[in-house]
Tab-separated table of N, CA and C in Angstrom:
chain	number	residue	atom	x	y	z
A	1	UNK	N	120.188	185.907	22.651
A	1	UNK	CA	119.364	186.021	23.830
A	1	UNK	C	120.112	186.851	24.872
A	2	UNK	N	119.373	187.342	25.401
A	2	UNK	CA	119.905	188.105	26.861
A	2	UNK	C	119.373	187.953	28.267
A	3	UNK	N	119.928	187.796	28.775
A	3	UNK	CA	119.740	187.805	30.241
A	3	UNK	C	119.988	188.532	31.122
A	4	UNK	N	119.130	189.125	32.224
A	4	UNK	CA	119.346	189.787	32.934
A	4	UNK	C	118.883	189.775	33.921
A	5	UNK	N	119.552	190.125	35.442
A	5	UNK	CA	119.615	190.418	36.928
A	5	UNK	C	118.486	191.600	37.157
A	6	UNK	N	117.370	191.163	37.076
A	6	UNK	CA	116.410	191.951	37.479
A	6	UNK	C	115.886	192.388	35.961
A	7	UNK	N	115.302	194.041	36.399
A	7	UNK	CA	114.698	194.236	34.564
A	7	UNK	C	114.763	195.023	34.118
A	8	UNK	N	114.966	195.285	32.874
A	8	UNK	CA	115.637	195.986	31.755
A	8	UNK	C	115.957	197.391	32.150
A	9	UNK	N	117.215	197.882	32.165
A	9	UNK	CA	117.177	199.434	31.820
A	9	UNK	C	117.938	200.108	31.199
A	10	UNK	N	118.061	199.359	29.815
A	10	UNK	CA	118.393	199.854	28.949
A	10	UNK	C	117.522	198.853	27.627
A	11	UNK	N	117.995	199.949	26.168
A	11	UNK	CA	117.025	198.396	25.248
A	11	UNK	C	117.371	197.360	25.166
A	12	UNK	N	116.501	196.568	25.328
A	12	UNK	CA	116.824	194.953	25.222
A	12	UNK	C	116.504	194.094	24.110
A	13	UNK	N	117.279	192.934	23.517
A	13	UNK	CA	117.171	192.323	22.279
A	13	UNK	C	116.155	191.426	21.908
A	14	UNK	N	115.564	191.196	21.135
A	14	UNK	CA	114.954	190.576	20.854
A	14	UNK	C	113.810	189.125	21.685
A	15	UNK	N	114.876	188.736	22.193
A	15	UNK	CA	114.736	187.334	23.245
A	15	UNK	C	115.216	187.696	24.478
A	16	UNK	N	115.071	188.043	25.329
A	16	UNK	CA	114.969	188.481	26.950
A	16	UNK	C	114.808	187.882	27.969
A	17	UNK	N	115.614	187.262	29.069
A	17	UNK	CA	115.315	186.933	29.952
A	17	UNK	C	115.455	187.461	31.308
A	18	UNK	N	114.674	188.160	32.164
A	18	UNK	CA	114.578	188.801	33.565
A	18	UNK	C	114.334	187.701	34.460
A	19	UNK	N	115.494	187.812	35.496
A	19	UNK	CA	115.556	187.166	36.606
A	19	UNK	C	115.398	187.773	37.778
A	20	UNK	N	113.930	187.886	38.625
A	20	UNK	CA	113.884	188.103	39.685
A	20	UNK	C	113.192	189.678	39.161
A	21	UNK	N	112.447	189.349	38.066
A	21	UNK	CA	111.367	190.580	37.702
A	21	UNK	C	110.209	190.082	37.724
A	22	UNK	N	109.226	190.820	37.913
A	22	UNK	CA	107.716	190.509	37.708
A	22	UNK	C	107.363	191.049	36.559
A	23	UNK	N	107.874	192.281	36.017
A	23	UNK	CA	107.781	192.560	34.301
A	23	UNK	C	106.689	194.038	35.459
A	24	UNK	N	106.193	194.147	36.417
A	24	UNK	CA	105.146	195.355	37.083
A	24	UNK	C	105.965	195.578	38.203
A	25	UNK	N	105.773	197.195	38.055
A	25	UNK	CA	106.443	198.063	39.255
A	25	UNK	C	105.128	198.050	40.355
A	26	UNK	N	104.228	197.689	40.314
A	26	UNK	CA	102.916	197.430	40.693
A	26	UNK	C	102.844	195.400	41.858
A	27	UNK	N	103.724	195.154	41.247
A	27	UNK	CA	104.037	193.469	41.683
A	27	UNK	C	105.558	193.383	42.233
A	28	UNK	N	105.623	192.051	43.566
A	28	UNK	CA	106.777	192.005	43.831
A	28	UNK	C	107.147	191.002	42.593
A	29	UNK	N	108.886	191.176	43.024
A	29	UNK	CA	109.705	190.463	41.990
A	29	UNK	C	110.315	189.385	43.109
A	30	UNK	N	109.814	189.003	44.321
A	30	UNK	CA	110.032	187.855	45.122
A	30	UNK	C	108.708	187.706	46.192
A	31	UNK	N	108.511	186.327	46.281
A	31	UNK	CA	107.466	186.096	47.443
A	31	UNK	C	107.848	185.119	48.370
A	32	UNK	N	107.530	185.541	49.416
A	32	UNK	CA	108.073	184.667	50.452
A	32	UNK	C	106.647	183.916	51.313
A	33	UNK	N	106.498	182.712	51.686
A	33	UNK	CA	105.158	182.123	52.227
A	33	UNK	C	105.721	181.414	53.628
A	34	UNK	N	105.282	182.458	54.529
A	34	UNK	CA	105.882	181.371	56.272
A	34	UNK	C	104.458	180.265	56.302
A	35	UNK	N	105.391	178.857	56.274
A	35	UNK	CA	104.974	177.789	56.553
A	35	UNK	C	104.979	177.850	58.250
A	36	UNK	N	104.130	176.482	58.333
A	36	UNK	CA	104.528	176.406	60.243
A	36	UNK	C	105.675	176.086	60.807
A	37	UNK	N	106.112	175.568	60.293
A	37	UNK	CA	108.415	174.766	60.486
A	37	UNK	C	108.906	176.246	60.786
A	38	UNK	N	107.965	176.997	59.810
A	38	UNK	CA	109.028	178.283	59.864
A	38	UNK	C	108.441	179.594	60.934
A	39	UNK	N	107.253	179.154	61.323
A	39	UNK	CA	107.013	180.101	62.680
A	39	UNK	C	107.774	179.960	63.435
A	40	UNK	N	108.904	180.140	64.329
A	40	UNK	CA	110.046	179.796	64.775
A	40	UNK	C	110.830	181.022	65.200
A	41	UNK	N	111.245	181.690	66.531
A	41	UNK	CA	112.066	182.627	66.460
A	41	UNK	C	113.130	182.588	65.579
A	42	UNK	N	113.639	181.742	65.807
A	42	UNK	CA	115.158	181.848	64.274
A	42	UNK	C	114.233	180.859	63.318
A	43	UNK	N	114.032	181.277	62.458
A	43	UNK	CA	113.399	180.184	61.382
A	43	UNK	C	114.926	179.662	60.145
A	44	UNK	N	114.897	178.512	59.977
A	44	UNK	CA	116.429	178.729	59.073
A	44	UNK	C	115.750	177.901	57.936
A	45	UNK	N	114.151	177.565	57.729
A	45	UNK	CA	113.795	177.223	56.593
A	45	UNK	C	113.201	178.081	55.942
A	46	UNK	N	113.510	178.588	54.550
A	46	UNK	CA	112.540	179.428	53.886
A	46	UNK	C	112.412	178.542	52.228
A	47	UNK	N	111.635	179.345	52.037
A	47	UNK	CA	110.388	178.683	50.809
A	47	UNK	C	110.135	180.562	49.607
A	48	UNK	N	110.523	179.989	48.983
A	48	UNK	CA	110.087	181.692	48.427
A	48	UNK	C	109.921	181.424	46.778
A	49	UNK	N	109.478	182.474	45.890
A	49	UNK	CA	109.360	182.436	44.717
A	49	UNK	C	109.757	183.783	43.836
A	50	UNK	N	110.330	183.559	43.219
A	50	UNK	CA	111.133	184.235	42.358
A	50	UNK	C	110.548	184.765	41.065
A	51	UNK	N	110.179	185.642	41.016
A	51	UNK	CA	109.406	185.792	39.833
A	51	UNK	C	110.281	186.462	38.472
A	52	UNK	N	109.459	185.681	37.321
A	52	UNK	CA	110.510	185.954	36.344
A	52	UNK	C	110.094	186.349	34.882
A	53	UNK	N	110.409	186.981	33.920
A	53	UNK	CA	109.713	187.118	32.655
A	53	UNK	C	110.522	186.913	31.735
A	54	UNK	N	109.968	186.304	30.561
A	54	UNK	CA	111.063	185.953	29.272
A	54	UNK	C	110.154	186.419	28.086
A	55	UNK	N	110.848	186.888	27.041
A	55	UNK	CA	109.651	187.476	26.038
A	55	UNK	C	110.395	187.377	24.870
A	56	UNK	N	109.840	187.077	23.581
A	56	UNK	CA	110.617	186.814	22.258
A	56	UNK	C	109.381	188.004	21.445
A	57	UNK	N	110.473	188.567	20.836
A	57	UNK	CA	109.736	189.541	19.877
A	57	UNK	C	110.355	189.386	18.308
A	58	UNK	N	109.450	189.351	17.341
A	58	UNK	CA	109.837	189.419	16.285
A	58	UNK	C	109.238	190.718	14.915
A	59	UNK	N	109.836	191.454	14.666
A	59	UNK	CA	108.947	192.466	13.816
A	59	UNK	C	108.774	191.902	12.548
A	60	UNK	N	109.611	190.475	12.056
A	60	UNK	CA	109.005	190.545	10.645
A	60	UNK	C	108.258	188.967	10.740
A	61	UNK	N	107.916	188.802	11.645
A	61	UNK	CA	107.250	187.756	11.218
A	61	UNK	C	106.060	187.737	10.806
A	62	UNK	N	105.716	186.860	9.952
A	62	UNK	CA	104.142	186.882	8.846
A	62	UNK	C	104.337	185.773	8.334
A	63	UNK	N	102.736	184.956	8.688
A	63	UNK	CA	102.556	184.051	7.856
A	63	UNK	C	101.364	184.309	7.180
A	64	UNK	N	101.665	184.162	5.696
A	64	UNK	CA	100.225	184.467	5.061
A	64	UNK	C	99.527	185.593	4.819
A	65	UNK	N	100.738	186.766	5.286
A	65	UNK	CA	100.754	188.196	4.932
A	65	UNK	C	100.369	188.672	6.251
A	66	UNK	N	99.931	188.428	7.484
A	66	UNK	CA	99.780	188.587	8.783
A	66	UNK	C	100.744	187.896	9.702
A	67	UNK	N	100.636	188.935	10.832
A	67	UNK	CA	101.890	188.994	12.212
A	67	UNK	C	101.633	187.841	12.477
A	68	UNK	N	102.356	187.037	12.807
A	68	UNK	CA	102.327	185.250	13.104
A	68	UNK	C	102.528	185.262	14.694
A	69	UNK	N	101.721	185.187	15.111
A	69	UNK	CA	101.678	184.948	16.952
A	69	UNK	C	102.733	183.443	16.938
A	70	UNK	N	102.547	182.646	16.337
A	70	UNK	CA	103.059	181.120	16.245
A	70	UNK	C	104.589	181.536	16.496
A	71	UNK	N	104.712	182.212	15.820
A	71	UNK	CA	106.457	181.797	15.534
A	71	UNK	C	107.304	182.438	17.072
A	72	UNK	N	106.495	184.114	17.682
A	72	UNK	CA	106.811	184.001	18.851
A	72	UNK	C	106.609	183.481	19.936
A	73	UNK	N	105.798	182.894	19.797
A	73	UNK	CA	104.900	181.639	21.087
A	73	UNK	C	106.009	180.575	21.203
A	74	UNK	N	106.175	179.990	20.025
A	74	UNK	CA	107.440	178.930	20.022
A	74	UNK	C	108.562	178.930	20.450
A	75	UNK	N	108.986	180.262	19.717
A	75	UNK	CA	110.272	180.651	20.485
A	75	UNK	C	110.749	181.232	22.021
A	76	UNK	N	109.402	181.645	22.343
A	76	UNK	CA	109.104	181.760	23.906
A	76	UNK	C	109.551	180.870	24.491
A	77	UNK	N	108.832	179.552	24.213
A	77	UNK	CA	109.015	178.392	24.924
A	77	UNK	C	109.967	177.417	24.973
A	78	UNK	N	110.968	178.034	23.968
A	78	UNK	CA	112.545	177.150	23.492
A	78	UNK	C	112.934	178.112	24.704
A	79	UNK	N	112.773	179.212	24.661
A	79	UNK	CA	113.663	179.820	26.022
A	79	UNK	C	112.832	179.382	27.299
A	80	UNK	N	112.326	179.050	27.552
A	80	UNK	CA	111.497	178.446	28.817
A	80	UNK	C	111.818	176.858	28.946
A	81	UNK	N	111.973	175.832	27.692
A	81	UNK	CA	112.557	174.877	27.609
A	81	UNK	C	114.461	174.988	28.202
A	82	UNK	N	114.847	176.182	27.900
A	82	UNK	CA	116.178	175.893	28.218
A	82	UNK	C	116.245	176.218	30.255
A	83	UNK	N	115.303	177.119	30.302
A	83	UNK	CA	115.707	177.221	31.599
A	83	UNK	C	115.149	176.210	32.764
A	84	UNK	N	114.316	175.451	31.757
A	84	UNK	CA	113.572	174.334	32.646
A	84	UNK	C	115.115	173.032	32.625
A	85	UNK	N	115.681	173.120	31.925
A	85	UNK	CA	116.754	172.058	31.159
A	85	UNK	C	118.031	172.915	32.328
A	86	UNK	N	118.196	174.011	32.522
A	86	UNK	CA	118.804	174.147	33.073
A	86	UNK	C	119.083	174.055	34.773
A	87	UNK	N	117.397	174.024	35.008
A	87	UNK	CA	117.274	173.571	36.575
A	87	UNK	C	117.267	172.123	36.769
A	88	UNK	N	116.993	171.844	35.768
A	88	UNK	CA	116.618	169.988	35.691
A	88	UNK	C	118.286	169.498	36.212
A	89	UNK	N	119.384	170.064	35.828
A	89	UNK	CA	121.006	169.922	35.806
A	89	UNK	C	121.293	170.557	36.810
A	90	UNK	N	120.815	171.538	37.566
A	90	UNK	CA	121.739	172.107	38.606
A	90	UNK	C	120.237	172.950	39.624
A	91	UNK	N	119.456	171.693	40.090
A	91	UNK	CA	118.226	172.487	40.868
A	91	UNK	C	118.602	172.913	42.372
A	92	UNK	N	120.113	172.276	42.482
A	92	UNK	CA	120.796	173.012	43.736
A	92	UNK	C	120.954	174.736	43.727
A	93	UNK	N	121.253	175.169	42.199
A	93	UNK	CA	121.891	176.485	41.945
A	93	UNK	C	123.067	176.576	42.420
A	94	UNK	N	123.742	175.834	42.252
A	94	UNK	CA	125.493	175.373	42.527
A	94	UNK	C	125.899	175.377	43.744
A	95	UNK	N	124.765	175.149	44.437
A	95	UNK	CA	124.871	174.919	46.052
A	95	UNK	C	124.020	175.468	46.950
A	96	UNK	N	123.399	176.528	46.556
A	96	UNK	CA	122.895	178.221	46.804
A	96	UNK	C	121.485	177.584	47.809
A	97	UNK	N	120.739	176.866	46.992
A	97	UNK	CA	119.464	176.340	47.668
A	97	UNK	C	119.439	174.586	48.230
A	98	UNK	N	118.907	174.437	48.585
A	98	UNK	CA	118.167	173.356	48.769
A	98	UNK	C	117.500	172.633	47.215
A	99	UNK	N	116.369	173.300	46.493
A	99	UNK	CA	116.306	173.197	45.911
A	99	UNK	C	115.207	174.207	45.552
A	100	UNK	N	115.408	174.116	43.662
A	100	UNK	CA	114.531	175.212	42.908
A	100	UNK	C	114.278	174.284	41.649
A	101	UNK	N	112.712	175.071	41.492
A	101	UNK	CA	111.858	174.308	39.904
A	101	UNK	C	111.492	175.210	39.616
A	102	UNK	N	110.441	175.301	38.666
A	102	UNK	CA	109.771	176.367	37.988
A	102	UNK	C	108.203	175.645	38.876
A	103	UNK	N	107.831	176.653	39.195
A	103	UNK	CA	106.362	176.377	39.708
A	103	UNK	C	105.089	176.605	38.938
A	104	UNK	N	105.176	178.280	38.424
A	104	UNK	CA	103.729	178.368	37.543
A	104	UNK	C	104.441	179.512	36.789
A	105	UNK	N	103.523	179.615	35.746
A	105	UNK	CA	103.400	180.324	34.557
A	105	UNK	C	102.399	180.921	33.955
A	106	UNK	N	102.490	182.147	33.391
A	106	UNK	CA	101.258	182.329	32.151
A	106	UNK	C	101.901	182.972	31.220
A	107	UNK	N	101.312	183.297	29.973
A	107	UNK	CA	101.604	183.331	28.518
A	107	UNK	C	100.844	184.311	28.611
A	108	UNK	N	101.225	185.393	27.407
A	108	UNK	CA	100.509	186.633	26.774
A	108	UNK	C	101.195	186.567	25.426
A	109	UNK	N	100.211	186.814	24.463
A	109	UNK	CA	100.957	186.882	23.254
A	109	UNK	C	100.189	187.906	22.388
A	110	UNK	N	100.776	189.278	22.098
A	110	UNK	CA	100.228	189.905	21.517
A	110	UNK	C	100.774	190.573	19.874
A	111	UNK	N	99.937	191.172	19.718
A	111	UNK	CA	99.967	191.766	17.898
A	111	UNK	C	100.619	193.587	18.379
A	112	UNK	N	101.845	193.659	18.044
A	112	UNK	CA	101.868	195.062	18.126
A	112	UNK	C	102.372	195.863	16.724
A	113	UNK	N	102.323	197.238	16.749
A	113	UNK	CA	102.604	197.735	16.057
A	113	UNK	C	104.228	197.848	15.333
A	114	UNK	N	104.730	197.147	16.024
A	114	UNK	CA	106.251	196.127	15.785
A	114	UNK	C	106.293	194.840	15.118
A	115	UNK	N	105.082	194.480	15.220
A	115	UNK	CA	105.249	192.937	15.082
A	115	UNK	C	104.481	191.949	16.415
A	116	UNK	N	104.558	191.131	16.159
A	116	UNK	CA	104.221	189.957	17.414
A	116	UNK	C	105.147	190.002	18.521
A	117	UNK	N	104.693	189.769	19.876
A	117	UNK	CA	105.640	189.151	20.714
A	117	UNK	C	104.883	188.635	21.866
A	118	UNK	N	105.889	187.544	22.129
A	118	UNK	CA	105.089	186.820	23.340
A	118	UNK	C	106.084	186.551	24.427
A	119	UNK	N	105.239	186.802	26.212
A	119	UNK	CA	105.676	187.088	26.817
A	119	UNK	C	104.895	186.117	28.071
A	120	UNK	N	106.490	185.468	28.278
A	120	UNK	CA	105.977	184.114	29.582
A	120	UNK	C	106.119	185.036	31.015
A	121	UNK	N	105.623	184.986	32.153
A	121	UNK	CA	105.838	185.112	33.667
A	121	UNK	C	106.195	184.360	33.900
A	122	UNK	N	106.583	183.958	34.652
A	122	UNK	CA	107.312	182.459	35.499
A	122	UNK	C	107.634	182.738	37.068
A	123	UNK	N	107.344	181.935	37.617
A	123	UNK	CA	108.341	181.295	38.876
A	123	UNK	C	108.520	180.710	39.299
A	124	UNK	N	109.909	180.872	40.025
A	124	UNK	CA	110.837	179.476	39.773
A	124	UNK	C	111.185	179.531	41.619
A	125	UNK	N	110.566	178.389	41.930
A	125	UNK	CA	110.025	178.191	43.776
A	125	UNK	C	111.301	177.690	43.860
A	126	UNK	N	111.428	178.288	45.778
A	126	UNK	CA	113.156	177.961	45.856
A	126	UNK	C	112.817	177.342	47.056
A	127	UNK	N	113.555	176.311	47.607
A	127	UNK	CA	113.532	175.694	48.912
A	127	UNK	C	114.910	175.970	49.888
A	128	UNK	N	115.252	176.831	50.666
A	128	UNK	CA	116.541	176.814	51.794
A	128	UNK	C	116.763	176.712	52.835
A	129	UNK	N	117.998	176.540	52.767
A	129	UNK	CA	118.225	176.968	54.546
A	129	UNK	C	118.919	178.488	54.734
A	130	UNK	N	118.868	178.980	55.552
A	130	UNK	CA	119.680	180.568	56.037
A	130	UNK	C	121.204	179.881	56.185
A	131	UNK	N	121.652	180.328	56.564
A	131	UNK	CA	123.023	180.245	57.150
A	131	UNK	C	122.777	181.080	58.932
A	132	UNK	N	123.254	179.961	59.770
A	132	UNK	CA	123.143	180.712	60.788
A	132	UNK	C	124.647	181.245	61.323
């Protein structure tokens, strides 16, 4: 698996994870929502969302002599299982926030001329303070 600080620019392996991508040069790769706490000349609470993409590709998979959507769907979600497992252990971010979860998601899973691959969005809502 790979991971990476934003998104890809160079080729990437098989199992992929972008942090703080939207996967569209068309979409932000962070959102920020002013609550009322935070109308405030100095506001030192923020709330934001992080947008993220993880994608498992496989070229030989086939079940039954056809591209098996199954097998990358699954494995999508073992990598979406780990990063949910990994906020579940450290939803501080080793101090960084207040706190962070995964908020929402959607799934695409398509048939390409490679093979299958399926591809989660995610984001993962952050709760802080600034540093004043």
């Amino acid at each position: 698996m790979q991971v990476l600080d934003g998104g890809p620019t160079t080729e990437v392996r098989a199992d992929v994870v972008a942090i703080g991508y939207s996967g569209s040069s068309e979409e932000s790769d962070v959102r920020s929502t002013l609550t009322r706490e935070q109308l405030d000349m100095q506001p030192d609470l923020e709330r934001y969302d992080i947008l993220c993409m993880l994608s498992a590709w496989r070229g030989d998979a086939y079940r039954d002599g056809l591209p098996d959507a199954r097998t990358v769907r699954e494995r999508a979600f073992e990598l979406l299982a780990g990063i949910r497992r990994e906020l579940a252990e450290d939803s501080r971010l080793g101090g960084a926030v207040m706190m962070a979860r995964l908020s929402t998601l959607d799934m695409v899973a398509d048939q390409t001329s490679s093979g299958p691959v399926c591809t989660v969005r995610f984001a993962v809502h952050v709760d802080a303070f600034m540093e004043a």
